[in-house]
PDB file of C-alpha atoms in Angstrom:
ATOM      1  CA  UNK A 888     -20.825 153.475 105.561  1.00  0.00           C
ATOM      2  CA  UNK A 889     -18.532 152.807 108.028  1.00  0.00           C
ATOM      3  CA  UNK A 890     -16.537 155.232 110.375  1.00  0.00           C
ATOM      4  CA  UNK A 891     -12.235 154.871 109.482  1.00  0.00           C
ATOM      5  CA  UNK A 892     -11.214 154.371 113.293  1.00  0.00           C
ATOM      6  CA  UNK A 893      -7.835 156.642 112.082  1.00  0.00           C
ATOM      7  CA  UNK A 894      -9.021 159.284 110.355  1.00  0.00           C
ATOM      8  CA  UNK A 895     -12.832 159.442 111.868  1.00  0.00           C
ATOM      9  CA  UNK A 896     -13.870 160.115 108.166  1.00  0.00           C
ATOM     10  CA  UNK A 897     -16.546 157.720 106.812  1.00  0.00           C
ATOM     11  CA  UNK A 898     -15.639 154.823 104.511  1.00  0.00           C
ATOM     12  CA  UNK A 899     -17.163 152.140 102.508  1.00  0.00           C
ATOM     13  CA  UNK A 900     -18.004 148.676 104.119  1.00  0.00           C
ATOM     14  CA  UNK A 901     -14.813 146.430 103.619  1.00  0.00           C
ATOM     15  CA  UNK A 902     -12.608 148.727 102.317  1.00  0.00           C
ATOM     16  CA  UNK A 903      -9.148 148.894 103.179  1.00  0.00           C
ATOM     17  CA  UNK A 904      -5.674 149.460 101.512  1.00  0.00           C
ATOM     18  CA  UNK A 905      -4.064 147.024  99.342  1.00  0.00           C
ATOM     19  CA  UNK A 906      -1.005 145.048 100.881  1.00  0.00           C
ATOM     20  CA  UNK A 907       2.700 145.542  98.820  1.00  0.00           C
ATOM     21  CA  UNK A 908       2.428 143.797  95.944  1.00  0.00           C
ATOM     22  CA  UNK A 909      -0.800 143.163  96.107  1.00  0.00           C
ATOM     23  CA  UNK A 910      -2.151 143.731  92.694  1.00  0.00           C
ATOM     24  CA  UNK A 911       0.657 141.906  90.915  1.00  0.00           C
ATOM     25  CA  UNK A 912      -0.457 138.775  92.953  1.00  0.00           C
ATOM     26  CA  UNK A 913      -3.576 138.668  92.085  1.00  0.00           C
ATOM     27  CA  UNK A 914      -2.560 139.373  88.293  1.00  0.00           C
ATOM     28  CA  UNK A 915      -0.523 136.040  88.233  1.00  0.00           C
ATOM     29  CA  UNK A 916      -3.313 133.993  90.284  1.00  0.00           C
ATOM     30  CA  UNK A 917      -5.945 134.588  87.976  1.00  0.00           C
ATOM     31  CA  UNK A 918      -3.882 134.483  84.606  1.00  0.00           C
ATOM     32  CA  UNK A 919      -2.825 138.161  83.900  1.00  0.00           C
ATOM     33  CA  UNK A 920       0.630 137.576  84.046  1.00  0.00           C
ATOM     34  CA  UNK A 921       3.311 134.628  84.527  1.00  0.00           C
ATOM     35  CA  UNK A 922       5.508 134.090  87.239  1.00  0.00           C
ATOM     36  CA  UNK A 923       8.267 135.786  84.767  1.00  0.00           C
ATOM     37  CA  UNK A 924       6.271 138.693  84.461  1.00  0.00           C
ATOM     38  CA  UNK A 925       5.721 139.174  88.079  1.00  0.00           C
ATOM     39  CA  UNK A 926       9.331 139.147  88.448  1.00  0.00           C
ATOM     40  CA  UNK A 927       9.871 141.559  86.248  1.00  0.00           C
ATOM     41  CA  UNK A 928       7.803 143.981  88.045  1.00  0.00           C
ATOM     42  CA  UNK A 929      10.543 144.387  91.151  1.00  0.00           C
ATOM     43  CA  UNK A 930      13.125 143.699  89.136  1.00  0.00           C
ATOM     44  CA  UNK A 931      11.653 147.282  87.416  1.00  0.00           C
ATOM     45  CA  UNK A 932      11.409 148.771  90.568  1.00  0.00           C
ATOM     46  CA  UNK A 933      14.797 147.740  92.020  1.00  0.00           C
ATOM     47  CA  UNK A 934      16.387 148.786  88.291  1.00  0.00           C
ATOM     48  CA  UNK A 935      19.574 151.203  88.945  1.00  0.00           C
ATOM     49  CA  UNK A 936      20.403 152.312  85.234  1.00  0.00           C
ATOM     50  CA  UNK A 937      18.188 152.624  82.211  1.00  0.00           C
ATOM     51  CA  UNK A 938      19.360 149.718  80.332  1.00  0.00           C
ATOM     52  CA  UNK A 939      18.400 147.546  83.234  1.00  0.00           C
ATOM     53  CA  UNK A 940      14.654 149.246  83.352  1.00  0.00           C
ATOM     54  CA  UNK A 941      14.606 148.645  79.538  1.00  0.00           C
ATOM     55  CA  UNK A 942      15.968 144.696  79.793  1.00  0.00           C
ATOM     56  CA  UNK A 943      12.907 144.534  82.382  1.00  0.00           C
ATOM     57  CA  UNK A 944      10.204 146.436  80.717  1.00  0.00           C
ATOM     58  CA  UNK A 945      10.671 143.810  77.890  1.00  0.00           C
ATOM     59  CA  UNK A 946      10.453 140.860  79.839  1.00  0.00           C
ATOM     60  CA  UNK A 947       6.861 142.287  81.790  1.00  0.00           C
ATOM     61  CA  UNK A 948       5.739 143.091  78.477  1.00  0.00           C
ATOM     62  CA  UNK A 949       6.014 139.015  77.586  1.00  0.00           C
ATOM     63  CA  UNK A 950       9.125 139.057  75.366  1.00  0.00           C
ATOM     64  CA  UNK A 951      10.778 136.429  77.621  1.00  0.00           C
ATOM     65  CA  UNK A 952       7.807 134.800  78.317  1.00  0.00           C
ATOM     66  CA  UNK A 953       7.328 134.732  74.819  1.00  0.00           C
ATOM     67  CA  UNK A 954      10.622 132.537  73.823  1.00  0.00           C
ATOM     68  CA  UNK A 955       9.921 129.944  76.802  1.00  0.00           C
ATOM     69  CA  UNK A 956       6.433 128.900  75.379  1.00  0.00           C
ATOM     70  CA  UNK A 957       7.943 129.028  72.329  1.00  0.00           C
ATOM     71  CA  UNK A 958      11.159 126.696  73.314  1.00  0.00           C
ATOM     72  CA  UNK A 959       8.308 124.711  75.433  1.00  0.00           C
ATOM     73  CA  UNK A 960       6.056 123.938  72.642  1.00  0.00           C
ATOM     74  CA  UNK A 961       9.115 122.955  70.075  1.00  0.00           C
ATOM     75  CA  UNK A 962       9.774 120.556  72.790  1.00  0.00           C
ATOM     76  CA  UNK A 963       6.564 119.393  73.183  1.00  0.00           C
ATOM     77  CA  UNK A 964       6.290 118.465  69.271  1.00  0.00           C
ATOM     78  CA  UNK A 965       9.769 116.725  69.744  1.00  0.00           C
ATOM     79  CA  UNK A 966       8.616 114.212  72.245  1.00  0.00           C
ATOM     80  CA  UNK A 967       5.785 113.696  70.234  1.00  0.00           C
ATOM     81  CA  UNK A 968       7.373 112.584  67.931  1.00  0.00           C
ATOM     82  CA  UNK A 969       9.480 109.899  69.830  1.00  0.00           C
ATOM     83  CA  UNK A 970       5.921 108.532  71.120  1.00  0.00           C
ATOM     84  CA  UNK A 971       4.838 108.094  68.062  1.00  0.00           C
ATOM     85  CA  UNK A 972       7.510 106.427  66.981  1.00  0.00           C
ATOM     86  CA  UNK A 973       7.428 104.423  69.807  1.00  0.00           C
ATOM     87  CA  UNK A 974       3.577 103.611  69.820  1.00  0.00           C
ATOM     88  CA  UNK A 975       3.942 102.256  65.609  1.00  0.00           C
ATOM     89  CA  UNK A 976       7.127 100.393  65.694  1.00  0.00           C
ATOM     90  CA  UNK A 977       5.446  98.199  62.811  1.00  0.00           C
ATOM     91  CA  UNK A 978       5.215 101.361  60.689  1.00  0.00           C
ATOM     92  CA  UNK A 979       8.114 101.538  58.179  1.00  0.00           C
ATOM     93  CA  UNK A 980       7.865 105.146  58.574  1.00  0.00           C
ATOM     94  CA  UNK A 981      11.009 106.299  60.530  1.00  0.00           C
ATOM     95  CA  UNK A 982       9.050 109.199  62.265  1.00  0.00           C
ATOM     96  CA  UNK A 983      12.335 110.748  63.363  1.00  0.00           C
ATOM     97  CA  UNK A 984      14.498 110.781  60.988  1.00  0.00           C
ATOM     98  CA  UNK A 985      11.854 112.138  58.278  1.00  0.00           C
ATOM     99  CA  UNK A 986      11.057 114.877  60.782  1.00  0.00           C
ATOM    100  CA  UNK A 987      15.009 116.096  61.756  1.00  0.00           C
ATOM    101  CA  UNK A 988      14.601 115.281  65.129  1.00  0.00           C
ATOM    102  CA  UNK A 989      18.123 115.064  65.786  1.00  0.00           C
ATOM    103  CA  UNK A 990      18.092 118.679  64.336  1.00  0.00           C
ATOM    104  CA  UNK A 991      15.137 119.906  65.933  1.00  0.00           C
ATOM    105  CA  UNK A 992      17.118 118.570  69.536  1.00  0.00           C
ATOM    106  CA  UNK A 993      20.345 120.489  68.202  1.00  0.00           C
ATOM    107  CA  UNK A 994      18.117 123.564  67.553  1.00  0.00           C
ATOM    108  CA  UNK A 995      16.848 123.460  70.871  1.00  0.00           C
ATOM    109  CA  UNK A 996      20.138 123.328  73.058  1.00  0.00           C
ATOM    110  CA  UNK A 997      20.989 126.237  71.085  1.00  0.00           C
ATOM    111  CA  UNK A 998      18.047 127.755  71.817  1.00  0.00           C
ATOM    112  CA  UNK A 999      18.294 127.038  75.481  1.00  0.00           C
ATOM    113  CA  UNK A1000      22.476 127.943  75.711  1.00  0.00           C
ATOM    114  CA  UNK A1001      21.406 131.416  73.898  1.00  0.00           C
ATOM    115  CA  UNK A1002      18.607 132.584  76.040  1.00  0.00           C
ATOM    116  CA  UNK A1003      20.778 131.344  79.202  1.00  0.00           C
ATOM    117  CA  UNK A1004      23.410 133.147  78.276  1.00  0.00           C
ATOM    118  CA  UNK A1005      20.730 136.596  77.398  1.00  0.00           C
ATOM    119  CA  UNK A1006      19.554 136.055  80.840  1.00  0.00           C
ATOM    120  CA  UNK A1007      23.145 136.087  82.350  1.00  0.00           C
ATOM    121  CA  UNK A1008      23.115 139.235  80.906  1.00  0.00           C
ATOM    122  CA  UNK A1009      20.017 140.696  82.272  1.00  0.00           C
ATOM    123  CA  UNK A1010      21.082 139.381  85.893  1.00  0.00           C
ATOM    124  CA  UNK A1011      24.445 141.361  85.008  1.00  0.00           C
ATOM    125  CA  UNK A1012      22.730 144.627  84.191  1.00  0.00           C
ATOM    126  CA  UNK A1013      20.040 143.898  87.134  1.00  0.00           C
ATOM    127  CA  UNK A1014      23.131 143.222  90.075  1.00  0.00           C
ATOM    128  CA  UNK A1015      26.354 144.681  88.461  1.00  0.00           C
ATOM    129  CA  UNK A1016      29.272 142.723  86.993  1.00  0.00           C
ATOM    130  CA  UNK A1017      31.717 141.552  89.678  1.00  0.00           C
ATOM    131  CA  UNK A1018      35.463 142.634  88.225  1.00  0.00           C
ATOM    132  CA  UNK A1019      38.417 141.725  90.210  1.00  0.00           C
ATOM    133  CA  UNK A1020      41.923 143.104  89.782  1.00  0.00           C
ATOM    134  CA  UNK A1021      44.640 140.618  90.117  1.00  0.00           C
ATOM    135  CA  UNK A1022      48.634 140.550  89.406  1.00  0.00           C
ATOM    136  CA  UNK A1023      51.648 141.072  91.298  1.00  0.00           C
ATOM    137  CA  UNK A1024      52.395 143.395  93.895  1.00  0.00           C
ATOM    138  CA  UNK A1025      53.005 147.141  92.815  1.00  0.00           C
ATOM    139  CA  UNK A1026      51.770 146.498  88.840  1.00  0.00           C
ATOM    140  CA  UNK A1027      49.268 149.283  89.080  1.00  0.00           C
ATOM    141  CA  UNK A1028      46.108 147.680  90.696  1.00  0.00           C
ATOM    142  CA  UNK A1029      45.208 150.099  92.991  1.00  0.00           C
ATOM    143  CA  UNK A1030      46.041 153.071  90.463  1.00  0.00           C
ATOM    144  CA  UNK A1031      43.968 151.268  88.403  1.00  0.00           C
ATOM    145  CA  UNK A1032      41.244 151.203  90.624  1.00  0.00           C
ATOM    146  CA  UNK A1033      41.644 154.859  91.643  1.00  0.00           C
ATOM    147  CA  UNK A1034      41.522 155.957  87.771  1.00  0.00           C
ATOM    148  CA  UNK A1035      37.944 153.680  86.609  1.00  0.00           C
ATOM    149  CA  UNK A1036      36.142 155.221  90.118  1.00  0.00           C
ATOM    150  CA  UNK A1037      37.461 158.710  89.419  1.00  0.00           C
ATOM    151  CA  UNK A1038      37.886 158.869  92.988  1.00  0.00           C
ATOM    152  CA  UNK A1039      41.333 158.094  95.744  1.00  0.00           C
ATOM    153  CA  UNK A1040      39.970 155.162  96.925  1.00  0.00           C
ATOM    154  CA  UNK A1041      42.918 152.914  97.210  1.00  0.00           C
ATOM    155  CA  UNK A1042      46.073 154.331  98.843  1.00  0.00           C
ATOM    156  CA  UNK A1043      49.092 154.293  96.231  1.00  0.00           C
ATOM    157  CA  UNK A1044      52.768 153.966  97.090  1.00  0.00           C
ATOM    158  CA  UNK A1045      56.202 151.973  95.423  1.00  0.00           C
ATOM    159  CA  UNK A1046      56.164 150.354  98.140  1.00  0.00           C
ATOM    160  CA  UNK A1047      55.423 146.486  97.060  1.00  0.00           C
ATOM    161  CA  UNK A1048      52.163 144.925  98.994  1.00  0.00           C
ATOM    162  CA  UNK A1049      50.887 148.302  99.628  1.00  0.00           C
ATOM    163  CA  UNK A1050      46.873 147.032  99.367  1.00  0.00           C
ATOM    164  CA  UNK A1051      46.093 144.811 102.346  1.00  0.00           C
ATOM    165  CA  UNK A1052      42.512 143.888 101.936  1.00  0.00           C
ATOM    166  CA  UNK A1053      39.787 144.378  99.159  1.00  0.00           C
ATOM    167  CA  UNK A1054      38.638 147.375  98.329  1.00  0.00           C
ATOM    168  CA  UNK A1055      35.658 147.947  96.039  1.00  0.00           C
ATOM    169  CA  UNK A1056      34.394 150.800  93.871  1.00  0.00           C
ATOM    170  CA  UNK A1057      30.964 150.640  91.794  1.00  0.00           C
ATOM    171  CA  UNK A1058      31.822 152.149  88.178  1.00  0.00           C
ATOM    172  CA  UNK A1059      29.215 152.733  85.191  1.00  0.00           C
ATOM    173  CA  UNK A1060      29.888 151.937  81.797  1.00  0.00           C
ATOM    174  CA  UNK A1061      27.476 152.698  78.982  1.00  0.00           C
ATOM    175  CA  UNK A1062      24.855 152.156  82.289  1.00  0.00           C
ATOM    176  CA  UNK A1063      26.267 148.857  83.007  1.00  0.00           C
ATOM    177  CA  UNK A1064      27.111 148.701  86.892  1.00  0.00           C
ATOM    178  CA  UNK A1065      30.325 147.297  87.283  1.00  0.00           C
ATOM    179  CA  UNK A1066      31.458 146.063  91.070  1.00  0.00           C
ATOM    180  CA  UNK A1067      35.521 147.269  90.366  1.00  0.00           C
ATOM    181  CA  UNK A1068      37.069 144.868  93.392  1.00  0.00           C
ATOM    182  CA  UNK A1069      41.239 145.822  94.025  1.00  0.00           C
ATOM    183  CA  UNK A1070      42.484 143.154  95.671  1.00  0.00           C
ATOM    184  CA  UNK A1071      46.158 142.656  97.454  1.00  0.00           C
ATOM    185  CA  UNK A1072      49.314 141.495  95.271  1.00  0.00           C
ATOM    186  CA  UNK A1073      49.346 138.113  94.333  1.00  0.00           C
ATOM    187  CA  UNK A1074      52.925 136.618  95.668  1.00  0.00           C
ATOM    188  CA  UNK A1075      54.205 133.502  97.411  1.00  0.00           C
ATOM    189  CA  UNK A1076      52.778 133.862 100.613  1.00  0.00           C
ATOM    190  CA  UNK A1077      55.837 131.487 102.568  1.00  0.00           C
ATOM    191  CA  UNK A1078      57.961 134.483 101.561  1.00  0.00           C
ATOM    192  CA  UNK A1079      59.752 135.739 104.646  1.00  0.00           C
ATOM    193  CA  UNK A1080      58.906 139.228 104.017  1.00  0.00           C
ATOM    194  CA  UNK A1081      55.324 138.878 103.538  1.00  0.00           C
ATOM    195  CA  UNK A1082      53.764 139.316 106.982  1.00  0.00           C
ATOM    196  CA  UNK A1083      50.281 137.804 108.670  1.00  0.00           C
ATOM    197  CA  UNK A1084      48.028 140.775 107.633  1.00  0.00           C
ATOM    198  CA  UNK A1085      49.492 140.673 103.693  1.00  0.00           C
ATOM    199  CA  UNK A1086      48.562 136.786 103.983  1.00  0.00           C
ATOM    200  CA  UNK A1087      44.869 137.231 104.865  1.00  0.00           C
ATOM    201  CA  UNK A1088      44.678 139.595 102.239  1.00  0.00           C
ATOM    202  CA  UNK A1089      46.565 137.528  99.931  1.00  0.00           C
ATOM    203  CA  UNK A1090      43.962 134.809 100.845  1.00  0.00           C
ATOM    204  CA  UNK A1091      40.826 137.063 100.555  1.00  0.00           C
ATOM    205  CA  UNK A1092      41.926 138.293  96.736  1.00  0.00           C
ATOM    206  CA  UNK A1093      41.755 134.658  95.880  1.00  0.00           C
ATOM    207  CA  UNK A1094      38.165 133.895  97.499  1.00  0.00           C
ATOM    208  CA  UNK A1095      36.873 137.409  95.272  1.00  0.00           C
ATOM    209  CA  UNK A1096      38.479 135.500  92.510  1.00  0.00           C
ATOM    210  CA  UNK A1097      36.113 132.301  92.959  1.00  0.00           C
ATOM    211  CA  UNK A1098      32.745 134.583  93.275  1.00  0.00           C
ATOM    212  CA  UNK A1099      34.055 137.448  89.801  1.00  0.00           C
ATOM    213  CA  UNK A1100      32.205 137.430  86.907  1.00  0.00           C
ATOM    214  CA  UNK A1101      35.325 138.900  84.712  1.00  0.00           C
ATOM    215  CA  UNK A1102      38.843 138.912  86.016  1.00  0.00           C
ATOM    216  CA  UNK A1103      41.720 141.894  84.964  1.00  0.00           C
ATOM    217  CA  UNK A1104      44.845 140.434  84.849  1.00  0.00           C
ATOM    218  CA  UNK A1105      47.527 143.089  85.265  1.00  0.00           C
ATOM    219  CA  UNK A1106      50.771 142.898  84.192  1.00  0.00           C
ATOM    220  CA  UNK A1107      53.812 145.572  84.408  1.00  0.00           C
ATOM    221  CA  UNK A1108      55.297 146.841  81.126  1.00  0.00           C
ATOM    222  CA  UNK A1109      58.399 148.244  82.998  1.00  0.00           C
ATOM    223  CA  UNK A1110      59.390 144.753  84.174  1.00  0.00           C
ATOM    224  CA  UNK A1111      58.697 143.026  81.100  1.00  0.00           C
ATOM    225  CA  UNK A1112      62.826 142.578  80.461  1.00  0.00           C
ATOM    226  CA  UNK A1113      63.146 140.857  84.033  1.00  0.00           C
ATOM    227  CA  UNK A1114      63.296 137.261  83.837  1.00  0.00           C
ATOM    228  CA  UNK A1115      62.215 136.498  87.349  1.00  0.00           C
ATOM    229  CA  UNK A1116      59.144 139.079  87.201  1.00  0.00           C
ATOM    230  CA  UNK A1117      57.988 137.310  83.895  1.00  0.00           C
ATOM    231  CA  UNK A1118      58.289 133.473  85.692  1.00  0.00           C
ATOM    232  CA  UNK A1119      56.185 134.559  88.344  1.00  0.00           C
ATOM    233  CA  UNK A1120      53.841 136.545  85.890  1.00  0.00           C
ATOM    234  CA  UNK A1121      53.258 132.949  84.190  1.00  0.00           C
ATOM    235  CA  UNK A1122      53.217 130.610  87.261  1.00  0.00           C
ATOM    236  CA  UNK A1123      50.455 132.776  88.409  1.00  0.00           C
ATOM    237  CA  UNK A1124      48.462 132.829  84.880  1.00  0.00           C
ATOM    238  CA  UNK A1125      48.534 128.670  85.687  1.00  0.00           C
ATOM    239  CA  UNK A1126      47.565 129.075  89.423  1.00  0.00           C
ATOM    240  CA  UNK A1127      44.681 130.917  88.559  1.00  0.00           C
ATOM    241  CA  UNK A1128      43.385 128.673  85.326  1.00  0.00           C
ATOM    242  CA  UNK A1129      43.867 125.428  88.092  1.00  0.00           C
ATOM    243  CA  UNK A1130      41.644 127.435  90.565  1.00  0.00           C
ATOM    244  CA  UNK A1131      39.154 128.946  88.704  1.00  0.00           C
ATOM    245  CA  UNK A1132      38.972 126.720  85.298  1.00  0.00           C
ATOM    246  CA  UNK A1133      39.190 127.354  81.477  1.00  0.00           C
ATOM    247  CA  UNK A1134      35.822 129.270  81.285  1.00  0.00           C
ATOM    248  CA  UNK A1135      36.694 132.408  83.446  1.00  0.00           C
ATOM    249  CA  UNK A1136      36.077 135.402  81.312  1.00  0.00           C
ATOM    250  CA  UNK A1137      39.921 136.905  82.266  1.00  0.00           C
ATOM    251  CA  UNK A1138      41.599 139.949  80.387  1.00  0.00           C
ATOM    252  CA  UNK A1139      44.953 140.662  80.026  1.00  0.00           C
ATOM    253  CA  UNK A1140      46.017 144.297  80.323  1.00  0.00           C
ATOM    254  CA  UNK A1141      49.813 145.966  80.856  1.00  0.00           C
ATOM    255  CA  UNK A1142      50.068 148.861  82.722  1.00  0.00           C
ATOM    256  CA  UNK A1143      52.687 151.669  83.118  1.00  0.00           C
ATOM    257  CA  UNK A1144      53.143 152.827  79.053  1.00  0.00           C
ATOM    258  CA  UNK A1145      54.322 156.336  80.274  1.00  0.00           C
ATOM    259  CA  UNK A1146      57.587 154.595  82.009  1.00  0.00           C
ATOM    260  CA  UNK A1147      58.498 152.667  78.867  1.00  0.00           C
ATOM    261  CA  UNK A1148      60.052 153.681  75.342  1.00  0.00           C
ATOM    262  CA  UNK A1149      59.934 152.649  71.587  1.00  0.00           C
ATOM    263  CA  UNK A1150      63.441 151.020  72.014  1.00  0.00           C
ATOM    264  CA  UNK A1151      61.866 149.259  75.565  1.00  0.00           C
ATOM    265  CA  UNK A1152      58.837 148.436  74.396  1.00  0.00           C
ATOM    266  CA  UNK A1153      57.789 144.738  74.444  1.00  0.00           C
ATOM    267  CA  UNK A1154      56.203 143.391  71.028  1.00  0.00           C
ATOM    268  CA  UNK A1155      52.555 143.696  71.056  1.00  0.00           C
ATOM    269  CA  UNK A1156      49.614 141.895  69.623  1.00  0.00           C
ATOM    270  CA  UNK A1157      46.161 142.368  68.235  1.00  0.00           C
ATOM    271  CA  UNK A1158      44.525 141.471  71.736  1.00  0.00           C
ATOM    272  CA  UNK A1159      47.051 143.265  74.049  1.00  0.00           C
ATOM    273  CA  UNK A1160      45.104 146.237  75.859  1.00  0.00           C
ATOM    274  CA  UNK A1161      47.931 148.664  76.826  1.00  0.00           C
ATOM    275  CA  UNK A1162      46.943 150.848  79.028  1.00  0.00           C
ATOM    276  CA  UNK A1163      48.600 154.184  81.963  1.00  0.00           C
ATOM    277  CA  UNK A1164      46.571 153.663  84.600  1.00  0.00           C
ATOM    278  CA  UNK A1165      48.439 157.590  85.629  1.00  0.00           C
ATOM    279  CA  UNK A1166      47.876 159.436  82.706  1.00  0.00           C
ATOM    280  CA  UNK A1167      44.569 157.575  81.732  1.00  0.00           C
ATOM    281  CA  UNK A1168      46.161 156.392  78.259  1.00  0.00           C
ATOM    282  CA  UNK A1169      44.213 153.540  77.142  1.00  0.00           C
ATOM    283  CA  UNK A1170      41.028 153.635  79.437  1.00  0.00           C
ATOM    284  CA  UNK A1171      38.472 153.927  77.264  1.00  0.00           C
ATOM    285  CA  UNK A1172      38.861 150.934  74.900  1.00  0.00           C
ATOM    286  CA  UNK A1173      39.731 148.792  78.525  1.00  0.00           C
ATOM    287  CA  UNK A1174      36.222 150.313  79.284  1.00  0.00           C
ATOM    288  CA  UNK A1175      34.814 149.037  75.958  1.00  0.00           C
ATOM    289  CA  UNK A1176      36.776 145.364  76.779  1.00  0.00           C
ATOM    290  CA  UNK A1177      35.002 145.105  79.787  1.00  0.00           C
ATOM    291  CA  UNK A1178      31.495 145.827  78.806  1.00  0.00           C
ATOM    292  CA  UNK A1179      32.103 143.213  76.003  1.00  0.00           C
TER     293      UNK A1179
END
């Protein structure tokens, strides 16, 4: 045996410890597990809630492994089929359309879109969900903010572009991480009482915009009776459908129900999320709207 230069104590011939990762390597060289399954290993490691340890326990147990061989080999069959009917052109046997193979492609895609869109999910619950709080200036953003965290993050006053830059708070929701980003008022920024700093921010709020996975559109209830407030309420609901396309997962929530009445009140529909970002009315099924 040889002597361990550190320690003095004797060891045996060629020993030494194992490098990070070391035995999860040689798993996927000699077979053990795929490339998937390795991943799943630090993606287990790195997990910050238990649904995210969960999503990747399954997925180093095989399960997504599992529905790629499986999408693999229905492909596999598919193209065999167009050889064949490629290779016997003679044959009065339509190979293709006896076997559905304009099904079996349809099946596929939607096999393909659905375990995309699972995987989205498991990146969400790996990272976080990026949310990002847009409307006008002084509609409740920051209180917003201030009353998901739990905590005074973002500094609140009447006073209209209050919230300069971005300002982020990581909430949990049924142990979903969710990245809350505040972001400044959303206004014409040629006004002439908007100032240099208020622009950068103004600027900034729309870059967060580009990179969110969800956006919270917030809208004031008090102001719902001014004409002008409702015009630029709408011209900004376009700007941000031209900038960030049809597909951006956006919700539409009105704030401030303590300052409004019965007689006041706005009508309301099915999908309206009403919501006090002061007294906390209306939080939990915005919480439940998010997660979904």
């Amino acid at each position: 045996a040889e002597v361990d230069p550190a320690t003095g104590q004797p060891r045996l011939a060629g020993l030494r410890v194992a490098q990070p990762g070391e035995f999860s390597e040689r798993a996927f060289l000699n077979d053990k597990i795929d490339l998937a399954q390795a991943e799943a290993i630090a993606d287990l490691i790195d997990a910050s809630t238990e649904a995210a340890a969960r999503s990747a326990s399954r997925s180093l147990a095989g399960a997504f492994s599992h529905e790629i061989h499986q999408l693999r080999d229905a492909l596999i069959h598919l193209r065999m089929l167009v050889e064949a009917t490629l290779d016997f052109p003679e044959e009065e046997i339509d190979f293709l359309q006896q076997a559905d193979a304009l099904g079996q492609l349809a099946r596929l895609v939607q096999g393909c879109e659905q375990l995309h869109e699972r995987s989205r999910q498991g990146v969400l619950l790996r990272e976080g969900l990026q949310l990002v709080i847009v409307g006008q200036p002084n509609v409740g953003k920051s209180s917003l903010l201030n009353a998901l965290s739990g905590k005074d993050t973002a500094i609140v006053t009447p006073i209209p572009g209050t919230t300069r830059d971005a300002l982020a708070q990581t909430i949990h929701i049924d142990d979903v991480p969710i990245h809350v980003v505040d972001t400044a008022g959303l206004r014409d920024d040629q006004a002439d009482e908007i100032d240099l700093v208020e622009k950068i921010g103004i600027e900034r709020a729309w870059q967060h915009l580009k990179k969110a996975d969800a956006v919270l559109f917030l809208h004031d209830l008090s102001r719902q009776d001014q004409a002008a407030y409702r015009q630029r309420d709408e011209a900004l609901q376009t700007l941000i459908q031209q900038r960030l396309g049809p597909q951006q997962r956006c919700l539409q929530v009105w704030n401030k129900t303590d300052l409004i009445t019965d007689t006041s009140a706005p009508e309301r529909n099915d999908d309206c999320i009403w919501i006090s970002a002061q007294t906390g009315a209306g939080l939990p099924q915005l919480k439940q709207e998010i997660l979904a």
